[in-house]
Amino acid sequence: MYFVWAFYAATYGNVDTNESEIKDSDVSYPEHLFEPNFEAWKYGPVDPDVWENNNGGNIEPVNLDNVDSLINISNKSVINDILSFVDDMINQVKDVNDFGLVNRSHEDSAWRDVWKDNFLHIKMDPAEIKKRLC
């Protein structure tokens, strides 16, 4: 989740629809894929609500056939771009072993600069995550 959110925010989330060739189109990308709630944990960034729900088995798979009803975007092209971006990111990280992802997340200064050993639930600033990846 962290990698998908962070890289989306640093790319599509930075698209300025008031500039360049898309100024006169109806293309508008949301700044964030979802409202982030990341914390710096020992092994990397974690959304504690998602972690808790996942550990409790309370997460239901999303049916992407009905994704239009889940996303507040009317432009099908934008929805397709976002879904393609998410698919690409998942394909890039799905075969990386757990500690490969841990090592990669520890390279991000947004995690590294707030992490303190023996502390729990250290909030990460979404603006800092986005800024440091740009």
MMTF fields as JSON, N, C-alpha, C and O atoms, coordinates in Angstrom:
{
  "mmtfVersion": "1.0.0",
  "mmtfProducer": "UNKNOWN",
  "numBonds": 535,
  "numAtoms": 536,
  "numGroups": 134,
  "numChains": 1,
  "numModels": 1,
  "chainsPerModel": [1],
  "groupsPerChain": [134],
  "chainIdList": ["A"],
  "bondAtomList": [4, 2, 8, 6, 12, 10, 16, 14, 20, 18, 24, 22, 28, 26, 32, 30, 36, 34, 40, 38, 44, 42, 48, 46, 52, 50, 56, 54, 60, 58, 64, 62, 68, 66, 72, 70, 76, 74, 80, 78, 84, 82, 88, 86, 92, 90, 96, 94, 100, 98, 104, 102, 108, 106, 112, 110, 116, 114, 120, 118, 124, 122, 128, 126, 132, 130, 136, 134, 140, 138, 144, 142, 148, 146, 152, 150, 156, 154, 160, 158, 164, 162, 168, 166, 172, 170, 176, 174, 180, 178, 184, 182, 188, 186, 192, 190, 196, 194, 200, 198, 204, 202, 208, 206, 212, 210, 216, 214, 220, 218, 224, 222, 228, 226, 232, 230, 236, 234, 240, 238, 244, 242, 248, 246, 252, 250, 256, 254, 260, 258, 264, 262, 268, 266, 272, 270, 276, 274, 280, 278, 284, 282, 288, 286, 292, 290, 296, 294, 300, 298, 304, 302, 308, 306, 312, 310, 316, 314, 320, 318, 324, 322, 328, 326, 332, 330, 336, 334, 340, 338, 344, 342, 348, 346, 352, 350, 356, 354, 360, 358, 364, 362, 368, 366, 372, 370, 376, 374, 380, 378, 384, 382, 388, 386, 392, 390, 396, 394, 400, 398, 404, 402, 408, 406, 412, 410, 416, 414, 420, 418, 424, 422, 428, 426, 432, 430, 436, 434, 440, 438, 444, 442, 448, 446, 452, 450, 456, 454, 460, 458, 464, 462, 468, 466, 472, 470, 476, 474, 480, 478, 484, 482, 488, 486, 492, 490, 496, 494, 500, 498, 504, 502, 508, 506, 512, 510, 516, 514, 520, 518, 524, 522, 528, 526, 532, 530],
  "bondOrderList": [1, 1, 1, 1, 1, 1, 1, 1, 1, 1, 1, 1, 1, 1, 1, 1, 1, 1, 1, 1, 1, 1, 1, 1, 1, 1, 1, 1, 1, 1, 1, 1, 1, 1, 1, 1, 1, 1, 1, 1, 1, 1, 1, 1, 1, 1, 1, 1, 1, 1, 1, 1, 1, 1, 1, 1, 1, 1, 1, 1, 1, 1, 1, 1, 1, 1, 1, 1, 1, 1, 1, 1, 1, 1, 1, 1, 1, 1, 1, 1, 1, 1, 1, 1, 1, 1, 1, 1, 1, 1, 1, 1, 1, 1, 1, 1, 1, 1, 1, 1, 1, 1, 1, 1, 1, 1, 1, 1, 1, 1, 1, 1, 1, 1, 1, 1, 1, 1, 1, 1, 1, 1, 1, 1, 1, 1, 1, 1, 1, 1, 1, 1, 1],
  "groupList": [{"groupName": "MET", "atomNameList": ["N", "CA", "C", "O"], "elementList": ["N", "C", "C", "O"], "formalChargeList": [0, 0, 0, 0], "bondAtomList": [1, 0, 2, 1, 3, 2], "bondOrderList": [1, 1, 2], "singleLetterCode": "M", "chemCompType": "L-PEPTIDE LINKING"}, {"groupName": "TYR", "atomNameList": ["N", "CA", "C", "O"], "elementList": ["N", "C", "C", "O"], "formalChargeList": [0, 0, 0, 0], "bondAtomList": [1, 0, 2, 1, 3, 2], "bondOrderList": [1, 1, 2], "singleLetterCode": "Y", "chemCompType": "L-PEPTIDE LINKING"}, {"groupName": "PHE", "atomNameList": ["N", "CA", "C", "O"], "elementList": ["N", "C", "C", "O"], "formalChargeList": [0, 0, 0, 0], "bondAtomList": [1, 0, 2, 1, 3, 2], "bondOrderList": [1, 1, 2], "singleLetterCode": "F", "chemCompType": "L-PEPTIDE LINKING"}, {"groupName": "VAL", "atomNameList": ["N", "CA", "C", "O"], "elementList": ["N", "C", "C", "O"], "formalChargeList": [0, 0, 0, 0], "bondAtomList": [1, 0, 2, 1, 3, 2], "bondOrderList": [1, 1, 2], "singleLetterCode": "V", "chemCompType": "L-PEPTIDE LINKING"}, {"groupName": "TRP", "atomNameList": ["N", "CA", "C", "O"], "elementList": ["N", "C", "C", "O"], "formalChargeList": [0, 0, 0, 0], "bondAtomList": [1, 0, 2, 1, 3, 2], "bondOrderList": [1, 1, 2], "singleLetterCode": "W", "chemCompType": "L-PEPTIDE LINKING"}, {"groupName": "ALA", "atomNameList": ["N", "CA", "C", "O"], "elementList": ["N", "C", "C", "O"], "formalChargeList": [0, 0, 0, 0], "bondAtomList": [1, 0, 2, 1, 3, 2], "bondOrderList": [1, 1, 2], "singleLetterCode": "A", "chemCompType": "L-PEPTIDE LINKING"}, {"groupName": "THR", "atomNameList": ["N", "CA", "C", "O"], "elementList": ["N", "C", "C", "O"], "formalChargeList": [0, 0, 0, 0], "bondAtomList": [1, 0, 2, 1, 3, 2], "bondOrderList": [1, 1, 2], "singleLetterCode": "T", "chemCompType": "L-PEPTIDE LINKING"}, {"groupName": "GLY", "atomNameList": ["N", "CA", "C", "O"], "elementList": ["N", "C", "C", "O"], "formalChargeList": [0, 0, 0, 0], "bondAtomList": [1, 0, 2, 1, 3, 2], "bondOrderList": [1, 1, 2], "singleLetterCode": "G", "chemCompType": "PEPTIDE LINKING"}, {"groupName": "ASN", "atomNameList": ["N", "CA", "C", "O"], "elementList": ["N", "C", "C", "O"], "formalChargeList": [0, 0, 0, 0], "bondAtomList": [1, 0, 2, 1, 3, 2], "bondOrderList": [1, 1, 2], "singleLetterCode": "N", "chemCompType": "L-PEPTIDE LINKING"}, {"groupName": "ASP", "atomNameList": ["N", "CA", "C", "O"], "elementList": ["N", "C", "C", "O"], "formalChargeList": [0, 0, 0, 0], "bondAtomList": [1, 0, 2, 1, 3, 2], "bondOrderList": [1, 1, 2], "singleLetterCode": "D", "chemCompType": "L-PEPTIDE LINKING"}, {"groupName": "GLU", "atomNameList": ["N", "CA", "C", "O"], "elementList": ["N", "C", "C", "O"], "formalChargeList": [0, 0, 0, 0], "bondAtomList": [1, 0, 2, 1, 3, 2], "bondOrderList": [1, 1, 2], "singleLetterCode": "E", "chemCompType": "L-PEPTIDE LINKING"}, {"groupName": "SER", "atomNameList": ["N", "CA", "C", "O"], "elementList": ["N", "C", "C", "O"], "formalChargeList": [0, 0, 0, 0], "bondAtomList": [1, 0, 2, 1, 3, 2], "bondOrderList": [1, 1, 2], "singleLetterCode": "S", "chemCompType": "L-PEPTIDE LINKING"}, {"groupName": "ILE", "atomNameList": ["N", "CA", "C", "O"], "elementList": ["N", "C", "C", "O"], "formalChargeList": [0, 0, 0, 0], "bondAtomList": [1, 0, 2, 1, 3, 2], "bondOrderList": [1, 1, 2], "singleLetterCode": "I", "chemCompType": "L-PEPTIDE LINKING"}, {"groupName": "LYS", "atomNameList": ["N", "CA", "C", "O"], "elementList": ["N", "C", "C", "O"], "formalChargeList": [0, 0, 0, 0], "bondAtomList": [1, 0, 2, 1, 3, 2], "bondOrderList": [1, 1, 2], "singleLetterCode": "K", "chemCompType": "L-PEPTIDE LINKING"}, {"groupName": "PRO", "atomNameList": ["N", "CA", "C", "O"], "elementList": ["N", "C", "C", "O"], "formalChargeList": [0, 0, 0, 0], "bondAtomList": [1, 0, 2, 1, 3, 2], "bondOrderList": [1, 1, 2], "singleLetterCode": "P", "chemCompType": "L-PEPTIDE LINKING"}, {"groupName": "HIS", "atomNameList": ["N", "CA", "C", "O"], "elementList": ["N", "C", "C", "O"], "formalChargeList": [0, 0, 0, 0], "bondAtomList": [1, 0, 2, 1, 3, 2], "bondOrderList": [1, 1, 2], "singleLetterCode": "H", "chemCompType": "L-PEPTIDE LINKING"}, {"groupName": "LEU", "atomNameList": ["N", "CA", "C", "O"], "elementList": ["N", "C", "C", "O"], "formalChargeList": [0, 0, 0, 0], "bondAtomList": [1, 0, 2, 1, 3, 2], "bondOrderList": [1, 1, 2], "singleLetterCode": "L", "chemCompType": "L-PEPTIDE LINKING"}, {"groupName": "GLN", "atomNameList": ["N", "CA", "C", "O"], "elementList": ["N", "C", "C", "O"], "formalChargeList": [0, 0, 0, 0], "bondAtomList": [1, 0, 2, 1, 3, 2], "bondOrderList": [1, 1, 2], "singleLetterCode": "Q", "chemCompType": "L-PEPTIDE LINKING"}, {"groupName": "ARG", "atomNameList": ["N", "CA", "C", "O"], "elementList": ["N", "C", "C", "O"], "formalChargeList": [0, 0, 0, 0], "bondAtomList": [1, 0, 2, 1, 3, 2], "bondOrderList": [1, 1, 2], "singleLetterCode": "R", "chemCompType": "L-PEPTIDE LINKING"}, {"groupName": "CYS", "atomNameList": ["N", "CA", "C", "O"], "elementList": ["N", "C", "C", "O"], "formalChargeList": [0, 0, 0, 0], "bondAtomList": [1, 0, 2, 1, 3, 2], "bondOrderList": [1, 1, 2], "singleLetterCode": "C", "chemCompType": "L-PEPTIDE LINKING"}],
  "groupTypeList": [0, 1, 2, 3, 4, 5, 2, 1, 5, 5, 6, 1, 7, 8, 3, 9, 6, 8, 10, 11, 10, 12, 13, 9, 11, 9, 3, 11, 1, 14, 10, 15, 16, 2, 10, 14, 8, 2, 10, 5, 4, 13, 1, 7, 14, 3, 9, 14, 9, 3, 4, 10, 8, 8, 8, 7, 7, 8, 12, 10, 14, 3, 8, 16, 9, 8, 3, 9, 11, 16, 12, 8, 12, 11, 8, 13, 11, 3, 12, 8, 9, 12, 16, 11, 2, 3, 9, 9, 0, 12, 8, 17, 3, 13, 9, 3, 8, 9, 2, 7, 16, 3, 8, 18, 11, 15, 10, 9, 11, 5, 4, 18, 9, 3, 4, 13, 9, 8, 2, 16, 15, 12, 13, 0, 9, 14, 5, 10, 12, 13, 13, 18, 16, 19],
  "groupIdList": [1, 2, 3, 4, 5, 6, 7, 8, 9, 10, 11, 12, 13, 14, 15, 16, 17, 18, 19, 20, 21, 22, 23, 24, 25, 26, 27, 28, 29, 30, 31, 32, 33, 34, 35, 36, 37, 38, 39, 40, 41, 42, 43, 44, 45, 46, 47, 48, 49, 50, 51, 52, 53, 54, 55, 56, 57, 58, 59, 60, 61, 62, 63, 64, 65, 66, 67, 68, 69, 70, 71, 72, 73, 74, 75, 76, 77, 78, 79, 80, 81, 82, 83, 84, 85, 86, 87, 88, 89, 90, 91, 92, 93, 94, 95, 96, 97, 98, 99, 100, 101, 102, 103, 104, 105, 106, 107, 108, 109, 110, 111, 112, 113, 114, 115, 116, 117, 118, 119, 120, 121, 122, 123, 124, 125, 126, 127, 128, 129, 130, 131, 132, 133, 134],
  "secStructList": [7, 2, 2, 2, 2, 2, 2, 2, 2, 2, 6, 4, 4, 4, 7, 7, 6, 6, 1, 4, 4, 4, 6, 6, 1, 1, 7, 7, 7, 7, 1, 7, 1, 1, 7, 7, 7, 7, 3, 3, 3, 6, 6, 3, 3, 3, 7, 2, 2, 2, 2, 2, 2, 2, 2, 6, 6, 7, 7, 7, 7, 7, 7, 4, 4, 4, 2, 2, 2, 2, 1, 7, 7, 7, 7, 2, 2, 2, 2, 2, 2, 2, 2, 2, 2, 2, 2, 2, 2, 2, 2, 2, 2, 6, 6, 1, 7, 2, 2, 2, 2, 2, 2, 2, 2, 2, 2, 7, 2, 2, 2, 2, 6, 6, 7, 7, 6, 6, 7, 7, 7, 3, 3, 7, 7, 2, 2, 2, 2, 2, 2, 2, 2, 7],
  "xCoordList": [0.82, 0.0, 0.861, 0.588, 1.895, 2.765, 3.376, 3.329, 3.945, 4.606, 3.618, 3.923, 2.449, 1.44, 1.025, 0.987, 0.715, 0.28, 1.39, 1.15, 2.601, 3.699, 4.068, 4.238, 4.192, 4.597, 3.466, 3.731, 2.229, 1.119, 1.16, 1.084, 1.28, 1.28, 2.411, 2.248, 3.561, 4.714, 4.626, 5.366, 3.731, 3.609, 2.258, 2.162, 1.233, -0.084, -0.593, -1.285, -0.257, -0.691, -0.068, -0.5, 0.95, 1.611, 1.232, 1.743, 0.348, -0.06, -0.812, -1.821, -0.305, -0.955, -1.869, -1.397, -3.165, -4.12, -4.28, -4.989, -3.644, -3.7, -2.563, -2.494, -1.675, -0.532, -0.585, -1.375, 0.244, 0.528, -0.701, -1.717, -0.572, -1.587, -2.895, -3.889, -2.939, -4.182, -5.031, -6.078, -4.586, -5.296, -6.744, -7.645, -6.968, -8.309, -9.104, -10.184, -8.59, -9.304, -10.018, -9.868, -10.788, -11.483, -10.704, -11.266, -9.404, -8.543, -8.121, -7.524, -8.44, -8.055, -7.79, -8.688, -6.55, -6.173, -6.294, -5.905, -6.834, -6.875, -5.46, -4.552, -5.288, -3.969, -3.494, -2.3, -4.416, -4.078, -5.023, -6.171, -4.535, -5.389, -6.384, -7.517, -5.951, -6.788, -6.19, -5.07, -6.938, -6.457, -5.406, -5.725, -4.162, -3.093, -3.095, -3.446, -2.693, -2.569, -1.339, -1.412, -0.206, 0.981, 1.713, 1.791, 2.245, 3.085, 4.407, 4.456, 5.478, 6.79, 6.882, 6.975, 6.855, 7.031, 8.407, 9.073, 8.821, 10.161, 10.504, 11.603, 9.585, 9.867, 9.415, 9.453, 8.987, 8.608, 7.269, 6.678, 6.789, 5.519, 4.322, 4.251, 3.399, 2.214, 1.015, 1.118, -0.125, -1.388, -1.973, -2.37, -2.04, -2.437, -3.864, -4.138, -4.771, -6.143, -6.19, -6.872, -5.467, -5.424, -4.725, -5.173, -3.633, -2.923, -3.845, -3.893, -4.572, -5.474, -6.593, -6.908, -7.184, -8.252, -7.735, -8.415, -6.536, -5.954, -5.626, -5.873, -5.078, -4.767, -6.036, -6.023, -7.107, -8.363, -9.174, -10.26, -8.646, -9.357, -10.583, -11.511, -10.605, -11.783, -11.727, -12.601, -10.727, -10.61, -11.248, -10.897, -12.195, -12.876, -12.213, -11.829, -12.075, -11.529, -12.45, -13.669, -11.855, -12.619, -12.918, -12.024, -14.166, -14.565, -14.317, -15.048, -13.285, -12.92, -13.917, -13.835, -14.855, -15.897, -16.783, -17.394, -16.858, -17.693, -16.857, -17.313, -15.638, -14.733, -15.273, -14.979, -16.064, -16.625, -17.445, -17.462, -18.118, -18.948, -18.108, -18.587, -16.851, -15.969, -15.131, -14.651, -14.961, -14.107, -14.965, -15.85, -14.707, -15.469, -14.827, -14.462, -14.697, -14.121, -15.025, -15.356, -15.418, -16.334, -15.606, -16.185, -14.375, -13.632, -13.061, -12.182, -13.572, -13.147, -11.663, -10.996, -11.155, -9.737, -8.874, -7.858, -9.25, -8.507, -8.577, -7.566, -9.765, -9.912, -9.006, -8.316, -9.003, -8.165, -6.682, -5.911, -6.273, -4.875, -4.493, -3.426, -5.361, -5.076, -5.006, -4.081, -5.96, -5.94, -4.703, -4.116, -4.309, -3.108, -1.872, -0.982, -1.822, -0.716, -0.643, 0.432, -1.783, -1.82, -1.388, -0.596, -1.896, -1.494, 0.011, 0.661, 0.566, 2.006, 2.81, 3.795, 2.386, 3.101, 3.029, 4.033, 1.858, 1.711, 2.593, 3.237, 2.627, 3.478, 4.958, 5.738, 5.358, 6.751, 7.14, 8.291, 6.202, 6.566, 6.107, 6.568, 5.225, 4.637, 5.633, 5.445, 6.68, 7.651, 8.861, 9.763, 8.88, 9.977, 9.706, 8.589, 10.718, 10.49, 10.274, 10.574, 9.752, 9.379, 10.521, 10.327, 11.712, 12.811, 13.385, 14.051, 13.142, 13.476, 12.62, 13.108, 11.334, 10.439, 10.809, 10.759, 11.175, 11.623, 12.832, 12.867, 13.816, 15.027, 14.706, 15.251, 13.816, 13.45, 12.745, 13.034, 11.825, 11.107, 12.053, 11.84, 13.088, 14.049, 14.958, 15.63, 14.98, 15.733, 15.019, 15.657, 13.719, 12.94, 13.192, 12.99, 13.629, 13.918, 12.647, 12.72, 11.49, 10.233, 10.013, 9.434, 10.464, 10.413, 11.627, 11.492, 12.799, 14.059, 14.176, 14.707, 13.69, 13.839, 12.894, 13.127, 11.828, 10.904, 11.024, 10.602, 11.595, 11.694, 12.593, 13.686, 12.1, 12.883, 12.728, 11.616, 13.855, 13.849, 13.13, 13.282, 12.359, 11.599, 10.407, 9.848, 10.005, 8.79, 7.769, 8.122, 6.514, 5.43, 4.549, 4.438, 3.933, 2.928, 3.44, 2.831, 4.557, 5.13, 4.48, 4.702, 3.693, 2.984, 3.956, 4.98, 3.603, 4.363, 3.524, 2.32, 4.151, 3.465, 3.325, 4.333, 2.088, 1.901, 2.571, 3.097, 2.556, 3.194, 4.705, 5.302, 5.308, 6.744, 7.043, 8.048, 6.181, 6.362, 6.366, 7.255, 5.358, 5.215, 6.393, 6.968, 6.755, 7.821, 9.166, 9.935, 9.431, 10.745, 10.872, 11.984, 9.757, 9.824, 9.819, 10.108, 9.498, 9.434, 10.815, 10.955],
  "yCoordList": [-1.192, 0.0, 1.251, 2.213, 1.222, 2.396, 2.732, 3.883, 1.739, 2.007, 2.512, 3.447, 1.913, 2.352, 3.788, 4.629, 4.068, 5.424, 6.442, 7.472, 6.145, 7.104, 7.403, 8.565, 6.378, 6.615, 7.249, 8.024, 6.932, 7.631, 9.121, 9.981, 9.421, 10.815, 11.606, 12.784, 10.955, 11.642, 11.785, 12.572, 11.035, 11.12, 11.725, 12.936, 10.917, 11.425, 12.487, 13.421, 12.348, 13.321, 14.685, 15.654, 14.766, 16.031, 16.613, 17.666, 15.95, 16.46, 17.767, 17.82, 18.812, 20.122, 20.263, 20.477, 20.144, 20.203, 21.613, 21.809, 22.596, 23.966, 24.26, 25.345, 23.295, 23.482, 22.537, 21.593, 22.789, 21.943, 21.576, 22.27, 20.456, 20.071, 19.597, 19.486, 19.311, 18.814, 19.931, 19.666, 21.186, 22.316, 22.396, 22.674, 22.155, 22.308, 21.009, 20.965, 19.974, 18.702, 18.498, 19.29, 17.431, 17.128, 16.101, 15.439, 15.979, 15.063, 15.731, 16.808, 15.08, 15.586, 14.39, 13.597, 14.273, 13.165, 13.586, 14.696, 12.698, 13.028, 13.11, 12.426, 13.943, 14.118, 12.84, 12.543, 12.087, 10.852, 9.74, 9.994, 8.509, 7.356, 7.11, 6.69, 7.374, 7.193, 8.059, 8.553, 8.24, 9.046, 8.241, 7.21, 8.706, 7.934, 8.083, 9.13, 7.01, 7.008, 6.175, 5.276, 6.486, 5.667, 6.038, 7.199, 4.991, 5.141, 4.43, 3.454, 4.929, 4.295, 3.167, 3.408, 1.945, 0.769, 0.192, 0.604, -0.744, -1.314, -1.776, -1.514, -2.452, -3.02, -2.141, -2.568, -0.918, 0.009, 0.666, 0.468, 1.452, 2.159, 1.194, 0.241, 1.464, 0.63, 1.536, 2.541, 1.174, 1.806, 0.932, -0.201, 1.419, 0.566, 0.031, -1.074, 0.78, 0.296, -0.875, -1.869, -0.754, -1.848, -3.057, -4.19, -2.818, -3.919, -4.659, -5.889, -3.917, -4.534, -5.314, -6.434, -4.732, -5.421, -6.651, -7.676, -6.557, -7.687, -8.816, -9.982, -8.487, -9.507, -10.171, -11.35, -9.428, -9.985, -10.663, -11.181, -10.662, -11.281, -10.511, -11.091, -9.199, -8.39, -7.646, -6.827, -7.917, -7.216, -8.077, -9.242, -7.467, -8.142, -7.743, -6.585, -8.67, -8.311, -7.308, -7.349, -6.424, -5.435, -6.01, -6.522, -5.925, -6.36, -5.205, -4.214, -5.336, -4.253, -4.079, -3.098, -5.007, -4.817, -3.633, -3.02, -3.31, -2.203, -1.035, -0.253, -0.918, 0.104, 1.518, 2.41, 1.73, 3.067, 3.552, 4.746, 2.641, 3.033, 3.311, 3.941, 2.84, 3.051, 4.318, 4.853, 4.789, 5.938, 7.112, 6.979, 8.247, 9.455, 10.214, 11.382, 9.523, 10.106, 9.721, 8.547, 10.683, 10.386, 10.06, 9.412, 10.48, 10.273, 8.851, 8.506, 8.037, 6.634, 6.515, 5.583, 7.441, 7.422, 7.585, 6.901, 8.466, 8.677, 7.424, 6.996, 6.835, 5.598, 4.514, 3.825, 4.356, 3.333, 3.605, 2.675, 4.883, 5.233, 4.853, 4.284, 5.166, 4.875, 3.373, 2.895, 2.623, 1.167, 0.552, -0.383, 1.069, 0.585, 0.883, 0.042, 2.082, 2.446, 1.491, 0.99, 1.24, 0.344, -1.064, -1.693, -1.559, -2.888, -2.957, -3.924, -1.923, -1.898, -1.918, -2.647, -1.117, -1.081, -2.429, -2.912, -3.031, -4.338, -5.369, -6.183, -5.341, -6.28, -6.062, -7.013, -4.834, -4.552, -5.063, -5.445, -5.076, -5.449, -6.842, -7.35, -7.465, -8.726, -9.865, -10.762, -9.853, -10.944, -10.627, -11.453, -9.435, -9.069, -9.706, -9.628, -10.331, -10.972, -9.912, -8.733, -10.36, -9.431, -8.514, -7.307, -9.076, -8.237, -7.364, -6.369, -7.713, -6.806, -5.55, -4.44, -5.736, -4.585, -3.793, -2.563, -4.485, -3.804, -2.936, -1.757, -3.515, -2.761, -1.56, -0.475, -1.756, -0.633, 0.466, 1.646, 0.102, 1.124, 1.863, 3.04, 1.188, 1.834, 2.809, 3.63, 2.722, 3.688, 5.031, 6.052, 5.046, 6.28, 7.159, 6.737, 8.366, 9.278, 9.645, 10.02, 9.546, 9.842, 8.87, 9.246, 7.631, 6.653, 6.82, 6.922, 6.846, 6.858, 8.053, 7.91, 9.225, 10.429, 10.489, 11.26, 9.686, 9.713, 8.475, 8.498, 7.393, 6.138, 6.306, 6.867, 5.807, 5.775, 4.381, 3.91, 3.737, 2.397, 2.397, 3.326, 1.366, 1.176, 2.112, 2.21, 2.8, 3.615, 2.963, 2.354, 3.098, 2.539, 3.653, 4.725, 3.388, 4.27, 5.689, 6.655, 5.805, 7.104, 7.578, 6.983, 8.626, 9.137, 9.613, 10.233, 9.304, 9.796, 10.859, 10.683, 11.948, 13.059, 12.753, 12.636, 12.622, 12.318, 13.334, 12.964, 14.609, 15.631, 15.384, 15.601, 14.934, 14.632, 13.407, 13.371, 12.408, 11.21, 11.616, 11.24, 12.389, 12.829, 13.707, 13.51, 14.661, 15.602, 14.895, 15.237, 13.93, 13.272, 12.314, 11.924, 11.927, 11.049, 11.833, 11.271, 13.108, 13.921, 14.267, 14.946],
  "zCoordList": [0.0, 0.0, 0.0, -0.718, 0.81, 0.91, -0.445, -0.88, -1.111, -2.38, -3.418, -4.158, -3.483, -4.445, -4.142, -5.04, -2.879, -2.52, -2.803, -3.432, -2.337, -2.441, -3.895, -4.264, -4.708, -6.084, -6.902, -7.82, -6.582, -7.239, -6.866, -7.743, -5.583, -5.121, -5.765, -6.081, -5.96, -6.538, -8.054, -8.644, -8.688, -10.147, -10.524, -10.721, -10.624, -11.006, -10.032, -10.436, -8.773, -7.783, -7.953, -7.329, -8.8, -9.086, -10.438, -10.821, -11.163, -12.472, -12.268, -11.565, -12.893, -12.808, -14.012, -15.128, -13.797, -14.902, -15.445, -16.432, -14.831, -15.348, -16.314, -16.893, -16.485, -17.37, -18.552, -18.57, -19.518, -20.668, -21.483, -21.471, -22.192, -23.165, -22.546, -23.263, -21.246, -20.661, -20.063, -19.473, -20.212, -19.627, -20.104, -19.312, -21.38, -21.937, -21.982, -22.569, -21.38, -21.39, -20.055, -19.125, -19.983, -18.732, -17.901, -17.028, -18.185, -17.442, -16.145, -16.148, -15.044, -13.737, -12.831, -12.551, -12.378, -11.514, -10.057, -9.694, -9.217, -7.788, -7.224, -7.697, -6.222, -5.616, -4.931, -4.933, -4.348, -3.623, -4.046, -4.411, -3.995, -4.28, -3.153, -3.391, -1.934, -0.752, 0.344, 0.215, 1.416, 2.538, 3.305, 3.896, 3.298, 3.935, 5.451, 5.997, 6.107, 7.563, 7.93, 8.768, 7.288, 7.483, 8.763, 9.166, 9.379, 10.556, 10.285, 9.536, 10.902, 10.775, 11.797, 13.001, 11.301, 12.133, 11.84, 10.889, 12.645, 12.547, 11.136, 10.648, 10.486, 9.173, 8.021, 6.868, 8.314, 7.256, 7.53, 8.592, 6.569, 6.726, 6.759, 5.982, 7.666, 7.844, 8.088, 8.791, 7.501, 7.863, 8.968, 8.695, 10.207, 11.329, 11.213, 11.681, 10.608, 10.451, 9.48, 9.729, 8.378, 7.402, 8.018, 7.846, 8.732, 9.378, 10.343, 10.338, 11.163, 12.136, 11.45, 11.852, 10.429, 9.71, 8.976, 8.926, 8.405, 7.707, 8.679, 8.373, 9.836, 10.844, 11.372, 11.725, 11.425, 11.9, 10.812, 11.073, 9.582, 8.461, 8.029, 7.466, 8.286, 7.997, 6.666, 6.382, 5.859, 4.578, 3.497, 3.31, 2.795, 1.691, 0.378, 0.211, -0.547, -1.861, -2.561, -2.398, -3.328, -4.081, -5.457, -6.131, -5.866, -7.192, -8.16, -8.152, -8.991, -9.896, -11.037, -11.776, -11.195, -12.201, -11.834, -12.711, -10.555, -10.085, -9.581, -8.747, -10.083, -9.563, -9.762, -8.966, -10.821, -11.059, -9.87, -9.573, -9.196, -8.058, -6.81, -5.867, -6.802, -5.654, -5.778, -4.779, -6.995, -7.267, -7.681, -8.527, -7.092, -7.396, -8.559, -8.431, -9.697, -10.903, -12.061, -12.231, -12.842, -13.948, -15.244, -16.115, -15.399, -16.629, -16.662, -15.873, -17.584, -17.702, -18.035, -17.585, -18.812, -19.165, -17.927, -17.795, -17.023, -15.784, -14.919, -14.361, -14.805, -14.03, -14.598, -13.846, -15.917, -16.548, -16.324, -16.088, -16.397, -16.13, -14.7, -14.468, -13.754, -12.348, -12.119, -11.463, -12.645, -12.489, -13.13, -12.584, -14.277, -14.943, -14.09, -13.964, -13.507, -12.628, -11.433, -11.101, -10.792, -9.628, -10.033, -9.332, -11.147, -11.627, -11.855, -11.457, -12.502, -12.766, -11.466, -11.351, -10.493, -9.211, -8.508, -7.984, -8.496, -7.846, -8.546, -7.884, -9.863, -10.592, -10.301, -10.349, -10.002, -9.682, -8.3, -8.087, -7.362, -5.993, -5.574, -4.552, -6.323, -5.856, -5.744, -4.922, -6.543, -6.494, -5.62, -5.48, -5.036, -4.148, -2.789, -2.279, -2.204, -0.909, 0.169, -0.021, 1.289, 2.363, 2.769, 2.915, 2.954, 3.416, 2.312, 2.598, 1.069, -0.03, 0.054, -0.156, 0.364, 0.54, 1.792, 1.784, 2.86, 4.081, 3.758, 4.111, 3.091, 2.754, 1.877, 2.077, 0.9, 0.024, 0.809, 0.608, 1.701, 2.474, 3.417, 3.707, 3.893, 4.786, 4.044, 4.668, 2.718, 1.92, 1.837, 1.581, 2.049, 1.943, 3.159, 4.297, 2.91, 4.021, 4.78, 5.951, 4.141, 4.846, 6.001, 7.02, 5.857, 6.951, 7.862, 9.081, 7.259, 7.996, 8.946, 10.048, 8.537, 9.348, 10.541, 11.472, 10.529, 11.672, 12.556, 13.712, 12.02, 12.766, 13.99, 13.914, 15.105, 16.338, 16.934, 17.173, 17.168, 17.735, 19.085, 19.878, 19.331, 20.573, 20.726, 21.818, 19.663, 19.688, 18.768, 17.758, 19.127, 18.326, 17.778, 18.374, 16.648, 16.049, 15.832, 16.29, 15.134, 14.805, 13.501, 12.446, 13.569, 12.396, 11.328, 11.616, 10.089, 8.947, 8.253, 8.071, 7.871, 7.209, 5.715, 5.018, 5.211, 3.778, 2.853, 1.803, 3.238, 2.409, 2.303, 1.249, 3.391, 3.378, 2.529, 1.818, 2.6, 1.771, 0.306, -0.457, -0.073, -1.471, -1.88, -2.951, -1.049, -1.391, -1.581, -2.479, -0.743, -0.795, -1.969, -2.326, -2.575, -3.738, -5.045, -6.102, -4.988, -6.211, -6.705, -7.722]
}
